Short mmCIF file of C-alpha atoms in Angstrom, two decimals:
data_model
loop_
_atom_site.label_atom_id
_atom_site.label_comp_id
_atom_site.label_asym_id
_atom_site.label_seq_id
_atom_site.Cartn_x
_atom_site.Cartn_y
_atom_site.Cartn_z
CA UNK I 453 27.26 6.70 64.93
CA UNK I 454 27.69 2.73 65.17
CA UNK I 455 26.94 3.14 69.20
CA UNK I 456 28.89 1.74 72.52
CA UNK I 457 31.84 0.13 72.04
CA UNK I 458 31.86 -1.38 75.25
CA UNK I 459 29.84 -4.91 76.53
CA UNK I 460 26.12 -4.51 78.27
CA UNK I 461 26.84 -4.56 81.79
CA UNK I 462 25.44 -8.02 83.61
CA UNK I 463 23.76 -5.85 86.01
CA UNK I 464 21.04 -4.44 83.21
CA UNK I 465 20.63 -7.91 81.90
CA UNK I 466 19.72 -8.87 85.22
CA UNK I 467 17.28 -6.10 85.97
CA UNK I 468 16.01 -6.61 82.38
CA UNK I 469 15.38 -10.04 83.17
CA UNK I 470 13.56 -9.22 86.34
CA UNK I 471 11.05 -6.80 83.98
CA UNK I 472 10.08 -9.27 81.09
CA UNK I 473 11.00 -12.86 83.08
CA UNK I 474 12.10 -16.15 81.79
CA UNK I 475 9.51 -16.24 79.18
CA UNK I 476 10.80 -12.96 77.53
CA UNK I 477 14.84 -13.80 77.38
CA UNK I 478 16.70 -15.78 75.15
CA UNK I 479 19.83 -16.01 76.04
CA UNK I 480 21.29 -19.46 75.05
CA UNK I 481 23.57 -18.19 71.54
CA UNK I 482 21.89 -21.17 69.42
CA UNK I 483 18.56 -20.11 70.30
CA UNK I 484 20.08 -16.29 69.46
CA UNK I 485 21.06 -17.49 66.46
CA UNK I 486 18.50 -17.31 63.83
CA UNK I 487 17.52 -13.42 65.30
CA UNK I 488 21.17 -11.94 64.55
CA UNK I 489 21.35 -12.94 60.69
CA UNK I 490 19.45 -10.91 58.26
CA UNK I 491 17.11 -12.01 55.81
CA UNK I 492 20.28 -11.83 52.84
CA UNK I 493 22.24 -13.50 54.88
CA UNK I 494 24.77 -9.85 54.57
CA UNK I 495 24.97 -9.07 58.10
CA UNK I 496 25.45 -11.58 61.21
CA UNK I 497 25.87 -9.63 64.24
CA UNK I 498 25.55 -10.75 68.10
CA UNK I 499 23.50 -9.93 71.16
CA UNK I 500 24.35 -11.20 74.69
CA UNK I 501 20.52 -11.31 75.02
CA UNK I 502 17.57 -11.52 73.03
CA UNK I 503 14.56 -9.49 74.70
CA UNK I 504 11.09 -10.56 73.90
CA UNK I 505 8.29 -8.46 75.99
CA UNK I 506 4.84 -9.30 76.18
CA UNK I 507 3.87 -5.65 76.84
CA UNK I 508 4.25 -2.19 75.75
CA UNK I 509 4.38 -1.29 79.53
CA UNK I 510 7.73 -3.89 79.45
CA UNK I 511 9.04 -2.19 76.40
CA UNK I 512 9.20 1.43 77.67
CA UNK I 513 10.41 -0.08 81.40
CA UNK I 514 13.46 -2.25 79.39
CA UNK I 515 14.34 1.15 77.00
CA UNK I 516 14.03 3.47 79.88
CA UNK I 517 16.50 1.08 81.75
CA UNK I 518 18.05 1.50 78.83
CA UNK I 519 18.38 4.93 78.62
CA UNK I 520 20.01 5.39 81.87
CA UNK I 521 22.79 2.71 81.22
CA UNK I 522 23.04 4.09 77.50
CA UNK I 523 22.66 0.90 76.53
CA UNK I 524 22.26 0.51 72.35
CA UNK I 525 19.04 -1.33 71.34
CA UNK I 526 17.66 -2.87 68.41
CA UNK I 527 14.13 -3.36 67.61
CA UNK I 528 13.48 -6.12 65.27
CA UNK I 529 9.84 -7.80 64.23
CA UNK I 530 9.82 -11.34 61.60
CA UNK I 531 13.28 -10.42 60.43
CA UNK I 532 12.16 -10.20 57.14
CA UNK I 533 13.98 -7.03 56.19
CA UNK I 534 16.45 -6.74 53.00
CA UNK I 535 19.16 -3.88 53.93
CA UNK I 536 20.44 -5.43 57.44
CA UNK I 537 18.05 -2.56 59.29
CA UNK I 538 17.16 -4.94 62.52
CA UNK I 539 20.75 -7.31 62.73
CA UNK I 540 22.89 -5.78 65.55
CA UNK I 541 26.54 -5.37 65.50
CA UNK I 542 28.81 -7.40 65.38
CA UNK I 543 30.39 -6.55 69.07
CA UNK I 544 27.74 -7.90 70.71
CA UNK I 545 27.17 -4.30 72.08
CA UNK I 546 23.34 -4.00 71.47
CA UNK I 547 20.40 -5.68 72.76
CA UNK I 548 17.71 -6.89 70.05
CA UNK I 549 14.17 -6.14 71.20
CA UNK I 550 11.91 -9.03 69.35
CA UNK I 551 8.35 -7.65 69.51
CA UNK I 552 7.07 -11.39 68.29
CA UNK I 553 5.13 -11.70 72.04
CA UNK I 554 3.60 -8.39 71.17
CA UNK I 555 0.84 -10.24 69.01
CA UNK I 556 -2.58 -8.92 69.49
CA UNK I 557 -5.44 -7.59 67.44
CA UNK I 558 -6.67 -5.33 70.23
CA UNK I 559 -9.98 -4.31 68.17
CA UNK I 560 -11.69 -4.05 64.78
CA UNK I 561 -14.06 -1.31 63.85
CA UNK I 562 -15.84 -2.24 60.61
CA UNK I 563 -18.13 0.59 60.35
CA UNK I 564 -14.88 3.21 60.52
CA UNK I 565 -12.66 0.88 58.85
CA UNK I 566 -9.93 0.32 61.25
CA UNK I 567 -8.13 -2.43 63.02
CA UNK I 568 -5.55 -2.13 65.75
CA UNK I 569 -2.59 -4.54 65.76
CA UNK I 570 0.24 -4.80 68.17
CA UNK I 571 3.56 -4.62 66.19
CA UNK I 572 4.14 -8.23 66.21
CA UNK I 573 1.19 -8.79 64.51
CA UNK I 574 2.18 -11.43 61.47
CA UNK I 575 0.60 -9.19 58.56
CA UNK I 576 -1.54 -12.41 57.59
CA UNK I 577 -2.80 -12.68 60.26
CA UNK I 578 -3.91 -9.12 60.07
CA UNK I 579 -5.24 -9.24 56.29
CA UNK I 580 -7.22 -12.66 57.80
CA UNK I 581 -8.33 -10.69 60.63
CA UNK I 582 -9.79 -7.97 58.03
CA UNK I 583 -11.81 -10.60 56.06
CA UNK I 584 -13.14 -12.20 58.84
CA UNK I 585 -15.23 -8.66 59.38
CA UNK I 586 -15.73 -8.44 55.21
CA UNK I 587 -12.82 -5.55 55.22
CA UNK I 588 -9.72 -5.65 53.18
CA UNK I 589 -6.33 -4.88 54.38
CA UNK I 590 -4.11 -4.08 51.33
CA UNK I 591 -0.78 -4.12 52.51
CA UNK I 592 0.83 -7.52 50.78
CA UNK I 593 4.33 -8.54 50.02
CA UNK I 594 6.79 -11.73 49.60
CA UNK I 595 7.55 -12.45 53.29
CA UNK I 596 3.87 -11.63 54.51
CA UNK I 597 3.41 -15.52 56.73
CA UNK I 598 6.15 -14.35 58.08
CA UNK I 599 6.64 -10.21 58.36
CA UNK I 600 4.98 -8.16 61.68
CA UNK I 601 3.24 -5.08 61.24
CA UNK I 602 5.88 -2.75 63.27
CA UNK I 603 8.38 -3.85 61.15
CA UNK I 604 6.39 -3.08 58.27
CA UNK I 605 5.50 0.10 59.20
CA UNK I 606 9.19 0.79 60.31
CA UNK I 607 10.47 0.43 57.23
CA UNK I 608 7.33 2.06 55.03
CA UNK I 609 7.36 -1.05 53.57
CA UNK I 610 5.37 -1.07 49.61
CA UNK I 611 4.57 -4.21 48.24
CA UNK I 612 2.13 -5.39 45.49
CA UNK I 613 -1.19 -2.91 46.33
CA UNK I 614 0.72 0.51 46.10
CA UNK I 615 -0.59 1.87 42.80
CA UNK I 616 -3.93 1.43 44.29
CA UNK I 617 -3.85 1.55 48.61
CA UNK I 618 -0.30 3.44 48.81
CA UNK I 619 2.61 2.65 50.83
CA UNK I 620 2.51 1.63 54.51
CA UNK I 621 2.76 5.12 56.06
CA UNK I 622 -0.34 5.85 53.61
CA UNK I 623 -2.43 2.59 55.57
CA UNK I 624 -1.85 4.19 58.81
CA UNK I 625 -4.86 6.21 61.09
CA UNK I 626 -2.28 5.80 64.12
CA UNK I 627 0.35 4.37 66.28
CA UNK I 628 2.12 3.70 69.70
CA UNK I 629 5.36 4.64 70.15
CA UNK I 630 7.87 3.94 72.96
CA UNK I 631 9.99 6.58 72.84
CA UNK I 632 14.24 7.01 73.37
CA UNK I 633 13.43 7.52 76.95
CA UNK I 634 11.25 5.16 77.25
CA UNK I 635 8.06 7.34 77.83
CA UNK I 636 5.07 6.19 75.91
CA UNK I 637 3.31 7.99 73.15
CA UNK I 638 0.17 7.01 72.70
CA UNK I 639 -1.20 8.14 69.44
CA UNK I 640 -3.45 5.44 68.61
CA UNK I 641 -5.47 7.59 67.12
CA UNK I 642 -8.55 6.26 65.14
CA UNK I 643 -9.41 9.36 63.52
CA UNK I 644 -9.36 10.73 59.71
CA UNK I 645 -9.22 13.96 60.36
CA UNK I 646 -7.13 15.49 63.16
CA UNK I 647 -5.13 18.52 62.20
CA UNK I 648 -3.82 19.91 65.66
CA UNK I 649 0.19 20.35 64.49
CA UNK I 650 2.69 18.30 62.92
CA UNK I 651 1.71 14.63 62.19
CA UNK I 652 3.92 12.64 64.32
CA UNK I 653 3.40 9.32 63.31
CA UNK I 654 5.51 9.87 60.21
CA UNK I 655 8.26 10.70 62.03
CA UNK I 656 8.30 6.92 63.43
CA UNK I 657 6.98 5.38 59.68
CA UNK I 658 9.89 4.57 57.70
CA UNK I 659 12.57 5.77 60.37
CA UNK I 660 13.80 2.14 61.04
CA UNK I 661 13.86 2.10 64.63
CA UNK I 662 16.48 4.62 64.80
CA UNK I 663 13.76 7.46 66.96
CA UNK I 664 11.95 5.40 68.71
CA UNK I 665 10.13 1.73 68.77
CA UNK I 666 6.35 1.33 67.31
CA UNK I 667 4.64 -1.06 69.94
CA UNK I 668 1.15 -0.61 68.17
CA UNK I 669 -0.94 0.80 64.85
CA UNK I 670 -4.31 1.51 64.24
CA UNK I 671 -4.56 0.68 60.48
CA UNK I 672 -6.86 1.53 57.57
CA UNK I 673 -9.20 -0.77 56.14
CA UNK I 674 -10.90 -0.92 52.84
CA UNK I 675 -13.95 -2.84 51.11
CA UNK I 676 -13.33 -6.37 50.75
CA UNK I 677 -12.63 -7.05 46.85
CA UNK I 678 -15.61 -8.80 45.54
CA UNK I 679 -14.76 -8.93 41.43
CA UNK I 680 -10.57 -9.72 40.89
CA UNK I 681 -9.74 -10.42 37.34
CA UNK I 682 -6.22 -11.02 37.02
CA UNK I 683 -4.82 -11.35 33.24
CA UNK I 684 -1.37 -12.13 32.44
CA UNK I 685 0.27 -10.86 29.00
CA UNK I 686 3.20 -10.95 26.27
CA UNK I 687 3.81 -7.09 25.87
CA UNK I 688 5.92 -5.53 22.98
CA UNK I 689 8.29 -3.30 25.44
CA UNK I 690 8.32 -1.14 28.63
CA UNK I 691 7.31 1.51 26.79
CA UNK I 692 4.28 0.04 25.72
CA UNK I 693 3.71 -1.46 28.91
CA UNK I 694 3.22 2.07 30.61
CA UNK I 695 0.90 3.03 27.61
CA UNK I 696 -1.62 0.86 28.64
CA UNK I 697 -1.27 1.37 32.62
CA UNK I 698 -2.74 4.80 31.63
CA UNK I 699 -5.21 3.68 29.58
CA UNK I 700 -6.42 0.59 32.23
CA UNK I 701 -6.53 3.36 34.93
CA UNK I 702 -9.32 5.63 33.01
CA UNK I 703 -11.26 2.43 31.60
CA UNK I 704 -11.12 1.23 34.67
CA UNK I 705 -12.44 3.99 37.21
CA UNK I 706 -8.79 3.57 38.46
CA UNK I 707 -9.12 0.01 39.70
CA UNK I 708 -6.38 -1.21 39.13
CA UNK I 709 -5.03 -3.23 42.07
CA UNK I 710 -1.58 -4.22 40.32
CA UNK I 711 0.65 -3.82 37.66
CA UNK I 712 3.82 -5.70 37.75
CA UNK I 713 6.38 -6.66 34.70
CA UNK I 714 8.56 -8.98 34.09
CA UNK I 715 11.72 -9.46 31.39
CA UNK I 716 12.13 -13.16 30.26
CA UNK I 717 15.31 -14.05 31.74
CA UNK I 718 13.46 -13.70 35.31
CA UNK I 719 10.87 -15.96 34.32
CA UNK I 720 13.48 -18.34 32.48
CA UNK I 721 14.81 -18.93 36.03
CA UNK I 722 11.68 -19.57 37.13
CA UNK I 723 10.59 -22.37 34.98
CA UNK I 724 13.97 -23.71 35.68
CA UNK I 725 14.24 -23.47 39.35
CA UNK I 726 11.00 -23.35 41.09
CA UNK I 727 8.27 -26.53 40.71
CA UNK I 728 5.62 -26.50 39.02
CA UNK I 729 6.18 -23.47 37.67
CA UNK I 730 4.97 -23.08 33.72
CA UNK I 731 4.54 -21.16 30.87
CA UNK I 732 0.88 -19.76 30.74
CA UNK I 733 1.55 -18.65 27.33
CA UNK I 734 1.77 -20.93 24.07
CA UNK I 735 5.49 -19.66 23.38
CA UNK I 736 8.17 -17.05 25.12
CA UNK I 737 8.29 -13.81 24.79
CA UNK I 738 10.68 -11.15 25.45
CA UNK I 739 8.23 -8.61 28.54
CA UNK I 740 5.42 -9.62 30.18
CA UNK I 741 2.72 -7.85 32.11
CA UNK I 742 0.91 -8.77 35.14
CA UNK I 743 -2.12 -6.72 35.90
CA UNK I 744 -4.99 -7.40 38.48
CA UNK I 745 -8.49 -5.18 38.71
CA UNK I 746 -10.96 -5.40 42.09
CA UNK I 747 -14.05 -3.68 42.67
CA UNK I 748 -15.69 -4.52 46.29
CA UNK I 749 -19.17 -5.09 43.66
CA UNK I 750 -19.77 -8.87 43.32
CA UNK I 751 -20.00 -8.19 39.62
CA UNK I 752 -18.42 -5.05 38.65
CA UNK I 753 -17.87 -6.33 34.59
CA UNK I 754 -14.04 -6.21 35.22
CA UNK I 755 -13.74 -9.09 33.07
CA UNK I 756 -14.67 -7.49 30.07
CA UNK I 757 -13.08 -4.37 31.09
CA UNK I 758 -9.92 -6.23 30.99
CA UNK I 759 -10.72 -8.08 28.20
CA UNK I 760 -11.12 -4.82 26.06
CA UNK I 761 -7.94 -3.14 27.99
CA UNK I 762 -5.96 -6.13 26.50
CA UNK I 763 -8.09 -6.41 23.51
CA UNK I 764 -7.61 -2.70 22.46
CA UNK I 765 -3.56 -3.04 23.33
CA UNK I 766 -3.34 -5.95 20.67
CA UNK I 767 -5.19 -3.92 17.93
CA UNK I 768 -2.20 -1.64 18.91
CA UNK I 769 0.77 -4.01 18.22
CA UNK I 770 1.26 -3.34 22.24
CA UNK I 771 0.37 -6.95 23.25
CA UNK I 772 1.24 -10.21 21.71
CA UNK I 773 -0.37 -12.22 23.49
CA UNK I 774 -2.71 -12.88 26.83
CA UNK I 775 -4.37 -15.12 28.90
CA UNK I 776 -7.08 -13.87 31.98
CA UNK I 777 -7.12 -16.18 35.45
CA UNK I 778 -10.81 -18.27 35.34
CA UNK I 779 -10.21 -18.79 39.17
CA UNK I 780 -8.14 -18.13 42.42
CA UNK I 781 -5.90 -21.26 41.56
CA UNK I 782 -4.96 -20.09 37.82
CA UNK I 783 -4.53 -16.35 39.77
CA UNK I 784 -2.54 -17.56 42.29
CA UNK I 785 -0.20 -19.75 39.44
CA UNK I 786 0.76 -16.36 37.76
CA UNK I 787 0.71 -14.41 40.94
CA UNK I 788 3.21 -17.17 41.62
CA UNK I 789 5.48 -16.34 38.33
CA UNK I 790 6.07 -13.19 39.80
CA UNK I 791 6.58 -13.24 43.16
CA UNK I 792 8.48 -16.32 43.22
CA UNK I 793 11.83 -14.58 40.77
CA UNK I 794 13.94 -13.71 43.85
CA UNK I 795 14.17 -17.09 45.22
CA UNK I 796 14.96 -18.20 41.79
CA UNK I 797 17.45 -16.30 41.15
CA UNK I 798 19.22 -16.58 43.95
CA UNK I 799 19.45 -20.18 43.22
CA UNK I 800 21.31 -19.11 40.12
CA UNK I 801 24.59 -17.71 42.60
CA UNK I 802 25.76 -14.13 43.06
CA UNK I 803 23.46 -11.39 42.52
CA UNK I 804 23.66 -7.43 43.00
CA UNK I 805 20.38 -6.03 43.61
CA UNK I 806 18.93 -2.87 43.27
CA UNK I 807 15.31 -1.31 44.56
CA UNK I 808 14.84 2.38 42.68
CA UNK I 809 12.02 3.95 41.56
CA UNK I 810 11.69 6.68 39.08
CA UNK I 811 8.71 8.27 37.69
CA UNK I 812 6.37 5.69 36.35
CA UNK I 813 7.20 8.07 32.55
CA UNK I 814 10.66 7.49 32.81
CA UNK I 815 10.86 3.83 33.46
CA UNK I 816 11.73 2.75 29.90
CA UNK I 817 14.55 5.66 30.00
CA UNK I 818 16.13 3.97 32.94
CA UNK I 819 15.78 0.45 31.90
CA UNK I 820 17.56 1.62 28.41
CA UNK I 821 20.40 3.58 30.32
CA UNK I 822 20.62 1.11 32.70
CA UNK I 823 20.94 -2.27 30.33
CA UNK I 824 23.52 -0.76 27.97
CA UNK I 825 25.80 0.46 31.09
CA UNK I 826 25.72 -2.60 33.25
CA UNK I 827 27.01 -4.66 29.95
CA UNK I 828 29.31 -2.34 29.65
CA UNK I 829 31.16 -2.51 33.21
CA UNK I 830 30.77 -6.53 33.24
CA UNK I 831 31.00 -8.32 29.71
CA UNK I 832 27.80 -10.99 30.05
CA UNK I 833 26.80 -9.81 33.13
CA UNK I 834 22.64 -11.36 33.18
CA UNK I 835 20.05 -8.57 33.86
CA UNK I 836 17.03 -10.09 36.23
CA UNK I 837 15.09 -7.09 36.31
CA UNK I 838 10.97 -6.91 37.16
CA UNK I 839 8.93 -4.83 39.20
CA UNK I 840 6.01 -3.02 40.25
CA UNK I 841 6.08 -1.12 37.29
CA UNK I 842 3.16 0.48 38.35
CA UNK I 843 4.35 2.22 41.25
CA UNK I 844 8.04 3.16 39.51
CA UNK I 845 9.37 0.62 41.36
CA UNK I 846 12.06 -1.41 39.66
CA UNK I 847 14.34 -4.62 41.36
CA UNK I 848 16.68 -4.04 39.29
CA UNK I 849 18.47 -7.31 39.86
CA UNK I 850 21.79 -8.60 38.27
CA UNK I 851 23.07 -12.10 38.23
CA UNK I 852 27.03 -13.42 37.43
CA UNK I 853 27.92 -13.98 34.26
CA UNK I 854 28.37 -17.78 33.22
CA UNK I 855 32.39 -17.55 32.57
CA UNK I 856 33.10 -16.11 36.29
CA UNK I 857 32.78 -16.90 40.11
CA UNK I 858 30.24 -15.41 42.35
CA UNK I 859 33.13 -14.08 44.50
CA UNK I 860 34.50 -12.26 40.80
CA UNK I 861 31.69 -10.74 40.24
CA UNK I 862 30.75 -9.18 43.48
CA UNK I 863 34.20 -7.02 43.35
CA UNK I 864 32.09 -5.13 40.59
CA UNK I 865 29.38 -4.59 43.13
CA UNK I 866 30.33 -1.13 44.34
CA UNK I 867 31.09 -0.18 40.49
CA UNK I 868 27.56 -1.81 40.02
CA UNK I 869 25.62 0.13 42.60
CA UNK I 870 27.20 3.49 41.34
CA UNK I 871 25.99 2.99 37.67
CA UNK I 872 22.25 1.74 38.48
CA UNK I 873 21.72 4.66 41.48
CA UNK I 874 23.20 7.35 39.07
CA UNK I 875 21.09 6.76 36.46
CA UNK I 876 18.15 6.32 39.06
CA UNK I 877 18.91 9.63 40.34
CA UNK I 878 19.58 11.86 37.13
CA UNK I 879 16.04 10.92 36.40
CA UNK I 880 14.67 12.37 39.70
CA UNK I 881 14.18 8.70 41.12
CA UNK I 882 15.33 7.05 44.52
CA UNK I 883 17.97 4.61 45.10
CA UNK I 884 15.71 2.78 48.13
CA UNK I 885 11.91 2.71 46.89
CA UNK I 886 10.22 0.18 49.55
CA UNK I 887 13.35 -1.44 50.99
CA UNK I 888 14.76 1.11 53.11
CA UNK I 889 18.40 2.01 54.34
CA UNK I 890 19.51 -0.29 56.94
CA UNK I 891 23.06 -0.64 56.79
CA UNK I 892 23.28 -1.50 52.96
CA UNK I 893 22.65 1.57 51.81
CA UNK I 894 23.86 4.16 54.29
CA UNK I 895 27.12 5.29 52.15
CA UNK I 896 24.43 5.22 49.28
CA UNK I 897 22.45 7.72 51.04
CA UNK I 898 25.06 10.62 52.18
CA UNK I 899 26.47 10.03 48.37
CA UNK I 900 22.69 11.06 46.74
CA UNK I 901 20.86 12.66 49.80
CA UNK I 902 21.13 16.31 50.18
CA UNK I 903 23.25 18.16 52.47
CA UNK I 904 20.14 20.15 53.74
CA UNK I 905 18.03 16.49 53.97
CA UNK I 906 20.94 15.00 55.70
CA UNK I 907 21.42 18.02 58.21
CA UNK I 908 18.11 17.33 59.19
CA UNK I 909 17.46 14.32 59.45
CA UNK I 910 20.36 14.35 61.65
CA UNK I 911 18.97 17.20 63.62
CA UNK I 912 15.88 15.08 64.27
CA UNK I 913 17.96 12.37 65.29
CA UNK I 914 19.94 14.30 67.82
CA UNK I 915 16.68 15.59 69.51
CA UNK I 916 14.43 12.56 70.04
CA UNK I 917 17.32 10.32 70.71
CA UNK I 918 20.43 12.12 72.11
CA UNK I 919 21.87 9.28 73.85
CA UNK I 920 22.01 7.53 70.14
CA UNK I 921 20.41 4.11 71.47
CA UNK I 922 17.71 3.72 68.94
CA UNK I 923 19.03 1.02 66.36
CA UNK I 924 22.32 2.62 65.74
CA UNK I 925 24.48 2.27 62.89
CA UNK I 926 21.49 2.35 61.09
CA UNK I 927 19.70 4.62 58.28
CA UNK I 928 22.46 7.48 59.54
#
């Protein structure tokens, strides 16, 4: 269900007011403004109130009053978010909870290789945070000045470290939990090993906000990377691309960090739209590889073990050409290739995009299926796709063709979706793999989720949150 239908009485905002004080409201609708628009600018909702607390104490006291007015909330953390999974509705129904004032590093415990963030942590702040006690925390992504931790973790978010740390849920020891009710589960756990019944944190990791609000995390740490070699290449196709993420992971000792590729017209909009940008190679090719190695050893000979890796896939007609990073700048320049093809292509106008994942084997399948079907169903349509390849994770973006409007060529989005997710799907894959449902993708999701999955994920639903407060309209 969407939630009430009906306006949040001025007696709760009052007695919410009186809970978190001046310095947790914003209620002035410019200052609202920027919280009630998602990331994609899709979804623009309203809130008569924007709550802020500084506590988890005020959290559970402003959902418990909550609870007893049924009053719908919405947790939200940077607002960084891609499916419209933390942008209320657009009654002006539902209070958004901002856990920005919730933005603590309550302790760091090198020698079991945990921190413990508050969810408004800024996840940079958490990787510095890490370093400064010679520990690595993996979890990186686009939006990472500006994404919290609780938000991360609420949407499982993945990122550029998967093949190697895992997703989100997979980082976590921990976590605090304000419940529907506005109890308090504290399961800040800082143990590996604790098998006493069902894990519960999962339930929360990945659920959106929809069963309950994540206030804090105790988070896995890892060995601060000492040796990163980061090499950039001109490969012959997907197929060979995957050929030689099997080989780098056995020559290797399976460190690599990151594997991402990239098809020419994404980094054709680079060079044209972002600045500075450049060609690290002598001349274009048609698929690219980027592909990092770390080893917390000061001198763990990754160089030449990616030197023969790329060495060994050009004796095999699998790589055209490559050039290897001789420092953090020239690392960060191609990191910067690749991270920086979203913003440029939505310079370009409309886009429909698409995060699925299929078996790392059955990439080139999809990307096959997927190219000669999209041309099909829109005649020059332009096919933006990269990924971490790695992981099976594909954004499968696509871009308006030259000879049409943006506003043409989104009527072909639905028609769009269908063809990219079915293909996804016949080959066992996912239509969301580190973006989550929100409220783009909830049709998606009763279309390819099972009737069994759906029954009880509902059931689930129903029994932590029966009033239906918890981010509704959302995921379900």
């Amino acid at each position: 269900m969407d939630g009430s239908t009906h306006p949040v009485s001025s007696e709760v905002l009052d007695r919410i007011a009186d809970i978190v004080g001046d310095k947790g409201l914003i209620r002035d609708q410019a200052d609202i403004a920027p919280y009630v628009i998602d990331q994609r600018k899709a979804y623009e909702g309203a809130t008569p109130m924007v709550v802020r607390p500084a506590s988890t104490e005020e959290v559970a006291k402003v959902v418990s009053l909550c609870a007893e007015s049924e009053t719908p909330i919405v947790p939200q953390g940077g607002n960084t978010g891609l499916c419209g999974g933390a942008t209320p509705s657009e009654a002006g129904d539902q209070l958004l909870l901002s856990l920005t004032r919730m933005n603590k590093v309550r302790d760091i415990d090198p020698l079991n290789y945990t921190l413990t963030a508050e969810a408004g942590v800024i996840l940079t702040e958490i990787q510095k945070a890490a370093d400064d006690h010679d520990r690595l925390f993996p979890l990186s992504l686009g939006a990472e000045g500006t994404a919290r931790i609780g938000g991360n973790l609420a949407t499982n978010a993945g990122g550029t470290g998967v093949l190697r740390y895992g997703n989100a849920r997979e980082l976590v020891v921990g976590i605090e939990v304000v419940l529907p009710d506005g109890q308090i589960w504290d399961g800040l756990s800082a143990l590996r090993k604790d098998n006493t019944g069902y894990d519960l944190k999962q339930l929360f990791i990945g659920s959106e906000g929809t069963l309950g609000i994540i206030t804090a995390a105790v988070l896995k740490l890892f060995p601060k990377p000492r040796d990163v070699q980061t090499g950039f290449a001109a490969v012959r196709d997907v197929n060979a691309a995957i050929e030689i993420l099997a080989r780098a992971r056995a020559a290797s000792d399976d460190r690599v960090t990151a594997f991402e590729w990239m098809a020419r017209k994404g980094l054709d909009l680079v060079f044209k739209n972002i600045p500075g940008a450049r060609d690290p190679l002598s001349q274009p090719y048609e698929e690219y590889l980027l592909i990092e190695l770390t080893s917390g050893h000061e001198d763990a000979g990754l160089r030449e073990t990616l030197e023969e890796i790329l060495g060994d896939a050009m004796e095999r007609g699998e790589v055209f050409d490559a050039t290897l990073a001789d420092s953090r700048q020239q690392a960060a320049d191609l990191w910067k290739l690749r991270e920086t093809i979203p913003e440029a292509q939505a310079i370009e106008g409309a886009g429909v995009k698409h995060d699925i994942s299929v078996p790392v084997s059955s990439m080139p399948a999809f990307l096959e299926r997927a190219n000669v079907e999209v041309a099909k169903a829109v005649k020059g349509v332009q096919i933006c796709a990269f990924g971490h390849i790695g992981d099976g994770n594909a954004h499968y973006n696509l871009n308006q063709p030259d000879n049409i409007s943006g506003e043409e060529f989104l009527k072909h989005k639905d028609e769009l979706n269908r063809i990219v997710h079915d293909i996804a799907t016949d080959l066992r894959g996912s239509i969301s793999a580190e973006h989550g449902i929100g409220r783009l993708k909830r049709e998606e999701l009763i279309h390819y989720k099972s009737p069994i999955a759906l029954d009880v994920m509902r059931s689930i639903k129903a029994a932590i949150d029966p009033k239906q407060i918890m981010n509704p309209g959302k995921v379900l």
